[in-house]
Amino acid sequence: MNATLSPIGAPGAATGAAPTAFIRKGAGDKPVLVYENVRKTYGDFVALNGVSLQVNKGEVMCLIGPSGSGKSTLLRCTNALETLNGGQVYLDGVPLPTRESEVRRVRQRMGMVFQSFELFPHKSALDNVAMGPITVLGMKEDEARTRARALLDKVGLSSKADNFPANLSGGQQQRVAIARALAMGPDVMLFDEPTSALDPETVGEVLNVMKKLAQEGMTMIVVTHEMSFARRVANWVVVFENGAIMEEGPPEQIFDHPTVARTRDFLSHLGWDG
Ligand SMILES: Nc1ncnc2c1ncn2[C@@H]1O[C@H](COP(=O)(O)OP(=O)(O)OP(=O)(O)O)[C@@H](O)[C@H]1O
Ligand SMILES: [Mg+2]
């Protein structure tokens, strides 16, 4: 049996070292996402070269690895922004659809937060959050706005509901973007370097919101270069290299006792010294 598909994570399994007993978060539940030998190519270039992975319910999975290693590509394959060239991604046991109408429904179940916040510039923070539920889910305006206020409160922005994006800091805009994604009631949140474009002083406020979401049990996949966040908040860390998984395991393994020397090299390049 493929170790990555086992409900029991086995640190060291990738190298054949004796596995230490470690129960992954959500191991008793059906996995939310399963990637089976996923391949994605662009012409001759292989961006994902047979990635097999599972994401359990309530788990925070951090994807780390060098630039160009395929992390964003995997996220795009997750919400069907890309078509696969091989393998399969299963959401709740069902293969991702290819028909556009079904793809839209699946995408609604995944909240996506990008490095660039992509808020609507001519709408207030409140309307940015309320708009999706009104236009896509057909929610009544009053109800959507009430919910949007609660979500802005959750991300610490109740006093900024009427501000337009241009009058919010980067960290505040990103928190609105998180509230907007949550407004659709997603089962999974996908984050692609959500703090990379932020001024250092606003990074913490966004990471704190993400940490709170994790504590509430949201299933999350987070591509990040914030190693201390990954160390503290992730339940499972996956290290990518050249479109493949170099190593995966609990944060204690990856950051304190990596089983693959190149994981250690990658982390020390980033200045990670534990
Ligand atoms: N549409 C595309 N056409 C051609 N090549 C692409 C395309 N999208 C991605 N790639 C290539 O696929 C590889 C993986 O890209 P990806 O964006 O997934 O990397 P990444 O791990 O997210 O990197 P970074 O940390 O810099 O964001 C890169 O070499 C990239 O140039
Ligand atoms: Mg990327």
PDB file of C-alpha atoms and ligand atoms in Angstrom:
ATOM      1  CA  MET A   1       0.000   0.000   0.000  1.00  0.00           C
ATOM      2  CA  ASN A   2       1.219   3.449  -0.856  1.00  0.00           C
ATOM      3  CA  ALA A   3       2.348   5.116   2.374  1.00  0.00           C
ATOM      4  CA  THR A   4       0.948   8.486   1.327  1.00  0.00           C
ATOM      5  CA  LEU A   5      -2.528   6.983   1.026  1.00  0.00           C
ATOM      6  CA  SER A   6      -2.387   5.332   4.424  1.00  0.00           C
ATOM      7  CA  PRO A   7      -4.404   6.936   7.209  1.00  0.00           C
ATOM      8  CA  ILE A   8      -1.403   6.466   9.434  1.00  0.00           C
ATOM      9  CA  GLY A   9       1.367   8.879   8.515  1.00  0.00           C
ATOM     10  CA  ALA A  10       4.692   7.171   8.785  1.00  0.00           C
ATOM     11  CA  PRO A  11       7.612   9.565   9.126  1.00  0.00           C
ATOM     12  CA  GLY A  12      10.610   8.015   7.506  1.00  0.00           C
ATOM     13  CA  ALA A  13       8.570   5.834   5.181  1.00  0.00           C
ATOM     14  CA  ALA A  14       9.891   7.689   2.113  1.00  0.00           C
ATOM     15  CA  THR A  15      13.423   6.576   2.831  1.00  0.00           C
ATOM     16  CA  GLY A  16      12.636   3.182   4.243  1.00  0.00           C
ATOM     17  CA  ALA A  17      13.618   4.237   7.769  1.00  0.00           C
ATOM     18  CA  ALA A  18      11.712   2.537  10.565  1.00  0.00           C
ATOM     19  CA  PRO A  19       8.362   4.311  10.821  1.00  0.00           C
ATOM     20  CA  THR A  20       7.449   5.946  14.102  1.00  0.00           C
ATOM     21  CA  ALA A  21       3.805   5.661  15.116  1.00  0.00           C
ATOM     22  CA  PHE A  22       2.088   8.927  14.277  1.00  0.00           C
ATOM     23  CA  ILE A  23      -1.626   9.397  13.813  1.00  0.00           C
ATOM     24  CA  ARG A  24      -2.457  12.120  11.324  1.00  0.00           C
ATOM     25  CA  LYS A  25      -5.201  14.574  12.159  1.00  0.00           C
ATOM     26  CA  GLY A  26      -8.495  13.429  10.632  1.00  0.00           C
ATOM     27  CA  ALA A  27      -7.081   9.965  10.003  1.00  0.00           C
ATOM     28  CA  GLY A  28     -10.350   8.301  11.076  1.00  0.00           C
ATOM     29  CA  ASP A  29     -12.447  10.238   8.558  1.00  0.00           C
ATOM     30  CA  LYS A  30     -12.684   9.837   4.815  1.00  0.00           C
ATOM     31  CA  PRO A  31     -10.043  12.127   3.276  1.00  0.00           C
ATOM     32  CA  VAL A  32     -11.380  15.358   1.808  1.00  0.00           C
ATOM     33  CA  LEU A  33      -8.940  15.331  -1.098  1.00  0.00           C
ATOM     34  CA  VAL A  34      -6.938  12.513  -2.612  1.00  0.00           C
ATOM     35  CA  TYR A  35      -4.384  13.054  -5.364  1.00  0.00           C
ATOM     36  CA  GLU A  36      -3.511   9.934  -7.271  1.00  0.00           C
ATOM     37  CA  ASN A  37      -0.422  10.046  -9.455  1.00  0.00           C
ATOM     38  CA  VAL A  38      -1.273  13.547 -10.730  1.00  0.00           C
ATOM     39  CA  ARG A  39       0.613  14.702 -13.828  1.00  0.00           C
ATOM     40  CA  LYS A  40       0.520  18.141 -15.364  1.00  0.00           C
ATOM     41  CA  THR A  41       2.581  19.129 -18.380  1.00  0.00           C
ATOM     42  CA  TYR A  42       2.981  22.337 -20.349  1.00  0.00           C
ATOM     43  CA  GLY A  43       4.252  21.226 -23.756  1.00  0.00           C
ATOM     44  CA  ASP A  44       7.382  19.203 -23.011  1.00  0.00           C
ATOM     45  CA  PHE A  45       7.717  20.653 -19.541  1.00  0.00           C
ATOM     46  CA  VAL A  46       6.563  18.429 -16.674  1.00  0.00           C
ATOM     47  CA  ALA A  47       5.178  20.638 -13.903  1.00  0.00           C
ATOM     48  CA  LEU A  48       3.730  17.794 -11.786  1.00  0.00           C
ATOM     49  CA  ASN A  49       5.303  14.408 -12.182  1.00  0.00           C
ATOM     50  CA  GLY A  50       3.069  11.857 -10.478  1.00  0.00           C
ATOM     51  CA  VAL A  51       1.972  13.447  -7.216  1.00  0.00           C
ATOM     52  CA  SER A  52       0.085  11.230  -4.760  1.00  0.00           C
ATOM     53  CA  LEU A  53      -1.195  12.859  -1.614  1.00  0.00           C
ATOM     54  CA  GLN A  54      -4.167  13.024   0.689  1.00  0.00           C
ATOM     55  CA  VAL A  55      -5.677  15.820   2.724  1.00  0.00           C
ATOM     56  CA  ASN A  56      -7.705  14.782   5.758  1.00  0.00           C
ATOM     57  CA  LYS A  57     -10.689  16.588   7.216  1.00  0.00           C
ATOM     58  CA  GLY A  58      -9.655  19.410   9.540  1.00  0.00           C
ATOM     59  CA  GLU A  59      -6.041  19.118   8.532  1.00  0.00           C
ATOM     60  CA  VAL A  60      -3.773  22.055   7.729  1.00  0.00           C
ATOM     61  CA  MET A  61      -1.383  20.957   5.019  1.00  0.00           C
ATOM     62  CA  CYS A  62       1.473  23.280   4.161  1.00  0.00           C
ATOM     63  CA  LEU A  63       3.183  22.953   0.781  1.00  0.00           C
ATOM     64  CA  ILE A  64       6.740  24.209   0.728  1.00  0.00           C
ATOM     65  CA  GLY A  65       9.600  23.927  -1.745  1.00  0.00           C
ATOM     66  CA  PRO A  66      11.711  25.914  -4.176  1.00  0.00           C
ATOM     67  CA  SER A  67      10.286  28.328  -6.729  1.00  0.00           C
ATOM     68  CA  GLY A  68       8.943  26.484  -9.776  1.00  0.00           C
ATOM     69  CA  SER A  69       8.577  23.163  -7.953  1.00  0.00           C
ATOM     70  CA  GLY A  70       4.856  22.894  -8.735  1.00  0.00           C
ATOM     71  CA  LYS A  71       3.098  24.111  -5.575  1.00  0.00           C
ATOM     72  CA  SER A  72       0.772  26.604  -7.283  1.00  0.00           C
ATOM     73  CA  THR A  73       0.158  24.139 -10.089  1.00  0.00           C
ATOM     74  CA  LEU A  74      -1.081  21.597  -7.554  1.00  0.00           C
ATOM     75  CA  LEU A  75      -3.497  24.164  -6.077  1.00  0.00           C
ATOM     76  CA  ARG A  76      -4.749  25.046  -9.555  1.00  0.00           C
ATOM     77  CA  CYS A  77      -5.285  21.358 -10.299  1.00  0.00           C
ATOM     78  CA  THR A  78      -7.198  21.088  -7.011  1.00  0.00           C
ATOM     79  CA  ASN A  79      -9.901  23.550  -7.958  1.00  0.00           C
ATOM     80  CA  ALA A  80      -9.900  22.473 -11.595  1.00  0.00           C
ATOM     81  CA  LEU A  81      -8.320  25.642 -12.951  1.00  0.00           C
ATOM     82  CA  GLU A  82      -6.056  23.217 -14.828  1.00  0.00           C
ATOM     83  CA  THR A  83      -6.899  19.999 -16.600  1.00  0.00           C
ATOM     84  CA  LEU A  84      -4.725  17.058 -15.646  1.00  0.00           C
ATOM     85  CA  ASN A  85      -2.526  15.182 -18.100  1.00  0.00           C
ATOM     86  CA  GLY A  86      -2.616  12.074 -15.965  1.00  0.00           C
ATOM     87  CA  GLY A  87      -3.831  10.729 -12.648  1.00  0.00           C
ATOM     88  CA  GLN A  88      -6.856  11.914 -10.742  1.00  0.00           C
ATOM     89  CA  VAL A  89      -7.914  14.264  -7.946  1.00  0.00           C
ATOM     90  CA  TYR A  90     -10.828  13.095  -5.784  1.00  0.00           C
ATOM     91  CA  LEU A  91     -12.941  15.460  -3.690  1.00  0.00           C
ATOM     92  CA  ASP A  92     -14.856  13.487  -1.055  1.00  0.00           C
ATOM     93  CA  GLY A  93     -14.127  10.349  -3.026  1.00  0.00           C
ATOM     94  CA  VAL A  94     -15.501  11.693  -6.316  1.00  0.00           C
ATOM     95  CA  PRO A  95     -13.166  12.515  -9.245  1.00  0.00           C
ATOM     96  CA  LEU A  96     -13.065  16.216 -10.096  1.00  0.00           C
ATOM     97  CA  PRO A  97     -15.469  16.853 -12.954  1.00  0.00           C
ATOM     98  CA  THR A  98     -14.473  18.264 -16.323  1.00  0.00           C
ATOM     99  CA  ARG A  99     -17.871  19.640 -17.420  1.00  0.00           C
ATOM    100  CA  GLU A 100     -17.906  23.396 -16.817  1.00  0.00           C
ATOM    101  CA  SER A 101     -21.236  23.472 -14.950  1.00  0.00           C
ATOM    102  CA  GLU A 102     -20.042  20.781 -12.538  1.00  0.00           C
ATOM    103  CA  VAL A 103     -16.621  22.387 -12.206  1.00  0.00           C
ATOM    104  CA  ARG A 104     -18.261  25.595 -11.007  1.00  0.00           C
ATOM    105  CA  ARG A 105     -20.124  23.722  -8.286  1.00  0.00           C
ATOM    106  CA  VAL A 106     -16.938  22.026  -7.112  1.00  0.00           C
ATOM    107  CA  ARG A 107     -15.069  25.336  -7.105  1.00  0.00           C
ATOM    108  CA  GLN A 108     -17.689  26.819  -4.788  1.00  0.00           C
ATOM    109  CA  ARG A 109     -16.692  24.227  -2.218  1.00  0.00           C
ATOM    110  CA  MET A 110     -13.100  25.486  -2.251  1.00  0.00           C
ATOM    111  CA  GLY A 111     -12.191  28.973  -1.111  1.00  0.00           C
ATOM    112  CA  MET A 112      -9.128  30.290  -2.883  1.00  0.00           C
ATOM    113  CA  VAL A 113      -6.915  33.046  -1.500  1.00  0.00           C
ATOM    114  CA  PHE A 114      -4.106  34.351  -3.692  1.00  0.00           C
ATOM    115  CA  GLN A 115      -1.011  36.455  -3.102  1.00  0.00           C
ATOM    116  CA  SER A 116      -2.754  39.317  -4.937  1.00  0.00           C
ATOM    117  CA  PHE A 117      -6.031  39.876  -3.123  1.00  0.00           C
ATOM    118  CA  GLU A 118      -8.112  40.487  -6.248  1.00  0.00           C
ATOM    119  CA  LEU A 119     -10.866  42.393  -4.486  1.00  0.00           C
ATOM    120  CA  PHE A 120     -13.309  44.395  -6.561  1.00  0.00           C
ATOM    121  CA  PRO A 121     -11.901  47.944  -6.327  1.00  0.00           C
ATOM    122  CA  HIS A 122     -15.237  49.724  -6.715  1.00  0.00           C
ATOM    123  CA  LYS A 123     -16.976  47.797  -3.964  1.00  0.00           C
ATOM    124  CA  SER A 124     -16.740  48.237  -0.208  1.00  0.00           C
ATOM    125  CA  ALA A 125     -15.221  45.548   1.988  1.00  0.00           C
ATOM    126  CA  LEU A 126     -18.754  44.511   2.981  1.00  0.00           C
ATOM    127  CA  ASP A 127     -19.964  44.257  -0.615  1.00  0.00           C
ATOM    128  CA  ASN A 128     -16.857  42.338  -1.647  1.00  0.00           C
ATOM    129  CA  VAL A 129     -17.775  39.720   0.963  1.00  0.00           C
ATOM    130  CA  ALA A 130     -21.552  39.761   0.364  1.00  0.00           C
ATOM    131  CA  MET A 131     -21.421  39.655  -3.431  1.00  0.00           C
ATOM    132  CA  GLY A 132     -20.627  35.960  -4.002  1.00  0.00           C
ATOM    133  CA  PRO A 133     -23.467  34.655  -1.841  1.00  0.00           C
ATOM    134  CA  ILE A 134     -25.927  37.051  -3.527  1.00  0.00           C
ATOM    135  CA  THR A 135     -24.928  36.480  -7.143  1.00  0.00           C
ATOM    136  CA  VAL A 136     -23.754  32.876  -7.043  1.00  0.00           C
ATOM    137  CA  LEU A 137     -25.715  31.298  -4.187  1.00  0.00           C
ATOM    138  CA  GLY A 138     -28.847  33.409  -4.674  1.00  0.00           C
ATOM    139  CA  MET A 139     -28.874  34.531  -1.045  1.00  0.00           C
ATOM    140  CA  LYS A 140     -31.139  37.449  -0.066  1.00  0.00           C
ATOM    141  CA  GLU A 141     -29.202  40.735   0.151  1.00  0.00           C
ATOM    142  CA  ASP A 142     -30.044  41.355   3.804  1.00  0.00           C
ATOM    143  CA  GLU A 143     -28.995  37.897   4.814  1.00  0.00           C
ATOM    144  CA  ALA A 144     -25.778  38.086   2.776  1.00  0.00           C
ATOM    145  CA  ARG A 145     -24.853  41.447   4.313  1.00  0.00           C
ATOM    146  CA  THR A 146     -25.551  40.205   7.834  1.00  0.00           C
ATOM    147  CA  ARG A 147     -23.328  37.230   7.186  1.00  0.00           C
ATOM    148  CA  ALA A 148     -20.668  39.426   5.591  1.00  0.00           C
ATOM    149  CA  ARG A 149     -20.624  41.635   8.715  1.00  0.00           C
ATOM    150  CA  ALA A 150     -20.125  38.587  10.912  1.00  0.00           C
ATOM    151  CA  LEU A 151     -17.286  37.399   8.695  1.00  0.00           C
ATOM    152  CA  LEU A 152     -15.604  40.813   8.691  1.00  0.00           C
ATOM    153  CA  ASP A 153     -15.886  40.725  12.471  1.00  0.00           C
ATOM    154  CA  LYS A 154     -14.279  37.282  12.495  1.00  0.00           C
ATOM    155  CA  VAL A 155     -11.262  38.587  10.563  1.00  0.00           C
ATOM    156  CA  GLY A 156     -11.064  41.636  12.838  1.00  0.00           C
ATOM    157  CA  LEU A 157     -12.402  44.191  10.355  1.00  0.00           C
ATOM    158  CA  SER A 158     -15.879  45.119  11.561  1.00  0.00           C
ATOM    159  CA  SER A 159     -14.861  48.786  11.690  1.00  0.00           C
ATOM    160  CA  LYS A 160     -13.728  48.749   8.047  1.00  0.00           C
ATOM    161  CA  ALA A 161     -16.886  47.348   6.434  1.00  0.00           C
ATOM    162  CA  ASP A 162     -17.515  50.509   4.386  1.00  0.00           C
ATOM    163  CA  ASN A 163     -13.919  51.042   3.264  1.00  0.00           C
ATOM    164  CA  PHE A 164     -12.996  50.492  -0.352  1.00  0.00           C
ATOM    165  CA  PRO A 165      -9.941  48.305  -1.025  1.00  0.00           C
ATOM    166  CA  ALA A 166      -7.765  51.331  -1.863  1.00  0.00           C
ATOM    167  CA  ASN A 167      -8.381  52.571   1.686  1.00  0.00           C
ATOM    168  CA  LEU A 168      -7.289  49.352   3.345  1.00  0.00           C
ATOM    169  CA  SER A 169      -3.769  48.138   4.078  1.00  0.00           C
ATOM    170  CA  GLY A 170      -2.501  45.040   2.300  1.00  0.00           C
ATOM    171  CA  GLY A 171      -3.065  42.923   5.394  1.00  0.00           C
ATOM    172  CA  GLN A 172      -6.605  44.259   5.734  1.00  0.00           C
ATOM    173  CA  GLN A 173      -7.334  43.601   2.042  1.00  0.00           C
ATOM    174  CA  GLN A 174      -6.094  40.055   2.422  1.00  0.00           C
ATOM    175  CA  ARG A 175      -8.329  39.551   5.456  1.00  0.00           C
ATOM    176  CA  VAL A 176     -11.293  40.800   3.390  1.00  0.00           C
ATOM    177  CA  ALA A 177     -10.285  38.285   0.705  1.00  0.00           C
ATOM    178  CA  ILE A 178     -10.320  35.509   3.321  1.00  0.00           C
ATOM    179  CA  ALA A 179     -13.763  36.636   4.559  1.00  0.00           C
ATOM    180  CA  ARG A 180     -14.980  36.702   0.952  1.00  0.00           C
ATOM    181  CA  ALA A 181     -13.816  33.118   0.405  1.00  0.00           C
ATOM    182  CA  LEU A 182     -15.434  32.006   3.686  1.00  0.00           C
ATOM    183  CA  ALA A 183     -18.734  33.641   2.704  1.00  0.00           C
ATOM    184  CA  MET A 184     -19.302  30.881   0.158  1.00  0.00           C
ATOM    185  CA  GLY A 185     -19.213  28.270   2.924  1.00  0.00           C
ATOM    186  CA  PRO A 186     -16.283  26.276   1.531  1.00  0.00           C
ATOM    187  CA  ASP A 187     -15.293  22.787   2.697  1.00  0.00           C
ATOM    188  CA  VAL A 188     -11.626  23.477   1.960  1.00  0.00           C
ATOM    189  CA  MET A 189      -9.585  26.677   1.879  1.00  0.00           C
ATOM    190  CA  LEU A 190      -6.664  26.927  -0.554  1.00  0.00           C
ATOM    191  CA  PHE A 191      -4.065  29.603   0.129  1.00  0.00           C
ATOM    192  CA  ASP A 192      -1.305  30.429  -2.365  1.00  0.00           C
ATOM    193  CA  GLU A 193       1.381  32.481  -0.612  1.00  0.00           C
ATOM    194  CA  PRO A 194      -1.228  34.692   1.057  1.00  0.00           C
ATOM    195  CA  THR A 195       1.343  36.858   2.830  1.00  0.00           C
ATOM    196  CA  SER A 196       4.075  37.140   0.180  1.00  0.00           C
ATOM    197  CA  ALA A 197       2.934  40.520  -1.126  1.00  0.00           C
ATOM    198  CA  LEU A 198       2.426  42.083   2.307  1.00  0.00           C
ATOM    199  CA  ASP A 199       4.482  44.571   4.274  1.00  0.00           C
ATOM    200  CA  PRO A 200       6.205  42.685   7.085  1.00  0.00           C
ATOM    201  CA  GLU A 201       4.164  44.440   9.770  1.00  0.00           C
ATOM    202  CA  THR A 202       0.865  43.145   8.356  1.00  0.00           C
ATOM    203  CA  VAL A 203       1.922  39.532   7.775  1.00  0.00           C
ATOM    204  CA  GLY A 204       1.163  38.522  11.371  1.00  0.00           C
ATOM    205  CA  GLU A 205      -2.461  39.701  11.326  1.00  0.00           C
ATOM    206  CA  VAL A 206      -3.199  37.544   8.271  1.00  0.00           C
ATOM    207  CA  LEU A 207      -1.394  34.516   9.686  1.00  0.00           C
ATOM    208  CA  ASN A 208      -3.336  34.929  12.940  1.00  0.00           C
ATOM    209  CA  VAL A 209      -6.639  34.825  11.047  1.00  0.00           C
ATOM    210  CA  MET A 210      -5.473  31.670   9.267  1.00  0.00           C
ATOM    211  CA  LYS A 211      -4.380  30.128  12.540  1.00  0.00           C
ATOM    212  CA  LYS A 212      -7.802  30.835  14.044  1.00  0.00           C
ATOM    213  CA  LEU A 213      -9.479  29.181  11.051  1.00  0.00           C
ATOM    214  CA  ALA A 214      -7.258  26.160  11.528  1.00  0.00           C
ATOM    215  CA  GLN A 215      -8.170  25.967  15.205  1.00  0.00           C
ATOM    216  CA  GLU A 216     -11.850  26.036  14.250  1.00  0.00           C
ATOM    217  CA  GLY A 217     -11.268  22.912  12.190  1.00  0.00           C
ATOM    218  CA  MET A 218     -11.191  24.276   8.637  1.00  0.00           C
ATOM    219  CA  THR A 219      -9.453  21.973   6.173  1.00  0.00           C
ATOM    220  CA  MET A 220      -6.678  24.036   4.615  1.00  0.00           C
ATOM    221  CA  ILE A 221      -3.927  23.704   2.028  1.00  0.00           C
ATOM    222  CA  VAL A 222      -1.421  26.500   2.399  1.00  0.00           C
ATOM    223  CA  VAL A 223       1.456  27.238   0.033  1.00  0.00           C
ATOM    224  CA  THR A 224       3.793  29.357   2.093  1.00  0.00           C
ATOM    225  CA  HIS A 225       7.317  30.544   2.626  1.00  0.00           C
ATOM    226  CA  GLU A 226       6.466  31.356   6.264  1.00  0.00           C
ATOM    227  CA  MET A 227       8.304  28.446   7.828  1.00  0.00           C
ATOM    228  CA  SER A 228       7.494  29.358  11.408  1.00  0.00           C
ATOM    229  CA  PHE A 229       3.778  29.347  10.502  1.00  0.00           C
ATOM    230  CA  ALA A 230       4.167  25.940   8.866  1.00  0.00           C
ATOM    231  CA  ARG A 231       6.083  24.664  11.888  1.00  0.00           C
ATOM    232  CA  ARG A 232       3.468  25.851  14.380  1.00  0.00           C
ATOM    233  CA  VAL A 233       0.156  25.501  12.540  1.00  0.00           C
ATOM    234  CA  ALA A 234       0.505  22.721   9.937  1.00  0.00           C
ATOM    235  CA  ASN A 235      -0.486  19.173  10.807  1.00  0.00           C
ATOM    236  CA  TRP A 236       1.249  17.870   7.722  1.00  0.00           C
ATOM    237  CA  VAL A 237       4.017  19.404   5.611  1.00  0.00           C
ATOM    238  CA  VAL A 238       4.796  18.467   2.018  1.00  0.00           C
ATOM    239  CA  VAL A 239       8.100  19.452   0.440  1.00  0.00           C
ATOM    240  CA  PHE A 240       8.036  19.767  -3.351  1.00  0.00           C
ATOM    241  CA  GLU A 241      10.954  19.603  -5.749  1.00  0.00           C
ATOM    242  CA  ASN A 242      10.812  19.477  -9.557  1.00  0.00           C
ATOM    243  CA  GLY A 243       7.106  18.670  -9.673  1.00  0.00           C
ATOM    244  CA  ALA A 244       7.312  15.794  -7.211  1.00  0.00           C
ATOM    245  CA  ILE A 245       7.079  15.242  -3.483  1.00  0.00           C
ATOM    246  CA  MET A 246      10.562  15.187  -2.014  1.00  0.00           C
ATOM    247  CA  GLU A 247       9.401  14.475   1.539  1.00  0.00           C
ATOM    248  CA  GLU A 248       6.204  14.707   3.563  1.00  0.00           C
ATOM    249  CA  GLY A 249       5.456  14.340   7.213  1.00  0.00           C
ATOM    250  CA  PRO A 250       4.425  16.070  10.409  1.00  0.00           C
ATOM    251  CA  PRO A 251       6.130  19.424  11.005  1.00  0.00           C
ATOM    252  CA  GLU A 252       8.336  17.929  13.724  1.00  0.00           C
ATOM    253  CA  GLN A 253       9.831  15.598  11.125  1.00  0.00           C
ATOM    254  CA  ILE A 254      10.253  18.109   8.315  1.00  0.00           C
ATOM    255  CA  PHE A 255      11.654  20.949  10.402  1.00  0.00           C
ATOM    256  CA  ASP A 256      13.515  19.106  13.159  1.00  0.00           C
ATOM    257  CA  HIS A 257      14.496  15.734  11.693  1.00  0.00           C
ATOM    258  CA  PRO A 258      14.109  15.739   7.902  1.00  0.00           C
ATOM    259  CA  THR A 259      14.702  12.315   6.414  1.00  0.00           C
ATOM    260  CA  VAL A 260      15.873  13.715   3.064  1.00  0.00           C
ATOM    261  CA  ALA A 261      19.101  15.738   2.995  1.00  0.00           C
ATOM    262  CA  ARG A 262      17.748  18.104   0.324  1.00  0.00           C
ATOM    263  CA  THR A 263      14.877  19.090   2.608  1.00  0.00           C
ATOM    264  CA  ARG A 264      17.484  20.254   5.099  1.00  0.00           C
ATOM    265  CA  ASP A 265      19.354  22.102   2.307  1.00  0.00           C
ATOM    266  CA  PHE A 266      16.161  23.821   1.175  1.00  0.00           C
ATOM    267  CA  LEU A 267      15.299  24.911   4.715  1.00  0.00           C
ATOM    268  CA  SER A 268      18.796  26.157   5.454  1.00  0.00           C
ATOM    269  CA  HIS A 269      18.730  28.200   2.208  1.00  0.00           C
ATOM    270  CA  LEU A 270      15.696  29.940   3.667  1.00  0.00           C
ATOM    271  CA  GLY A 271      17.607  30.600   6.845  1.00  0.00           C
ATOM    272  CA  TRP A 272      15.587  28.090   8.871  1.00  0.00           C
ATOM    273  CA  ASP A 273      17.652  26.967  11.821  1.00  0.00           C
ATOM    274  CA  GLY A 274      14.850  25.543  13.940  1.00  0.00           C
TER     275      GLY A 274
HETATM  276  N1  LIG B   1       0.823  28.081 -17.928  1.00  0.00           N
HETATM  277  C1  LIG B   1       2.081  27.636 -17.885  1.00  0.00           C
HETATM  278  N2  LIG B   1       2.778  27.406 -19.011  1.00  0.00           N
HETATM  279  C2  LIG B   1       4.044  26.930 -18.989  1.00  0.00           C
HETATM  280  N3  LIG B   1       4.716  26.634 -17.845  1.00  0.00           N
HETATM  281  C3  LIG B   1       4.061  26.844 -16.698  1.00  0.00           C
HETATM  282  C4  LIG B   1       2.733  27.340 -16.645  1.00  0.00           C
HETATM  283  N4  LIG B   1       2.361  27.428 -15.344  1.00  0.00           N
HETATM  284  C5  LIG B   1       3.427  27.011 -14.621  1.00  0.00           C
HETATM  285  N5  LIG B   1       4.433  26.650 -15.431  1.00  0.00           N
HETATM  286  C6  LIG B   1       5.744  26.126 -14.999  1.00  0.00           C
HETATM  287  O1  LIG B   1       5.519  25.056 -14.102  1.00  0.00           O
HETATM  288  C7  LIG B   1       6.471  25.065 -13.058  1.00  0.00           C
HETATM  289  C8  LIG B   1       5.775  25.040 -11.745  1.00  0.00           C
HETATM  290  O2  LIG B   1       5.147  26.283 -11.539  1.00  0.00           O
HETATM  291  P1  LIG B   1       4.410  26.665 -10.201  1.00  0.00           P
HETATM  292  O3  LIG B   1       3.807  28.001 -10.412  1.00  0.00           O
HETATM  293  O4  LIG B   1       3.510  25.558  -9.796  1.00  0.00           O
HETATM  294  O5  LIG B   1       5.628  26.747  -9.176  1.00  0.00           O
HETATM  295  P2  LIG B   1       5.631  27.142  -7.628  1.00  0.00           P
HETATM  296  O6  LIG B   1       6.183  25.996  -6.880  1.00  0.00           O
HETATM  297  O7  LIG B   1       4.291  27.645  -7.259  1.00  0.00           O
HETATM  298  O8  LIG B   1       6.708  28.316  -7.599  1.00  0.00           O
HETATM  299  P3  LIG B   1       6.734  29.714  -6.780  1.00  0.00           P
HETATM  300  O9  LIG B   1       7.236  29.380  -5.401  1.00  0.00           O
HETATM  301  O10 LIG B   1       7.715  30.553  -7.550  1.00  0.00           O
HETATM  302  O11 LIG B   1       5.348  30.286  -6.803  1.00  0.00           O
HETATM  303  C9  LIG B   1       7.334  26.311 -13.270  1.00  0.00           C
HETATM  304  O12 LIG B   1       8.546  25.941 -13.887  1.00  0.00           O
HETATM  305  C10 LIG B   1       6.514  27.160 -14.200  1.00  0.00           C
HETATM  306  O13 LIG B   1       7.325  27.943 -15.023  1.00  0.00           O
HETATM  307 MG    MG B   2       3.574  29.508  -6.733  1.00  0.00          MG
END
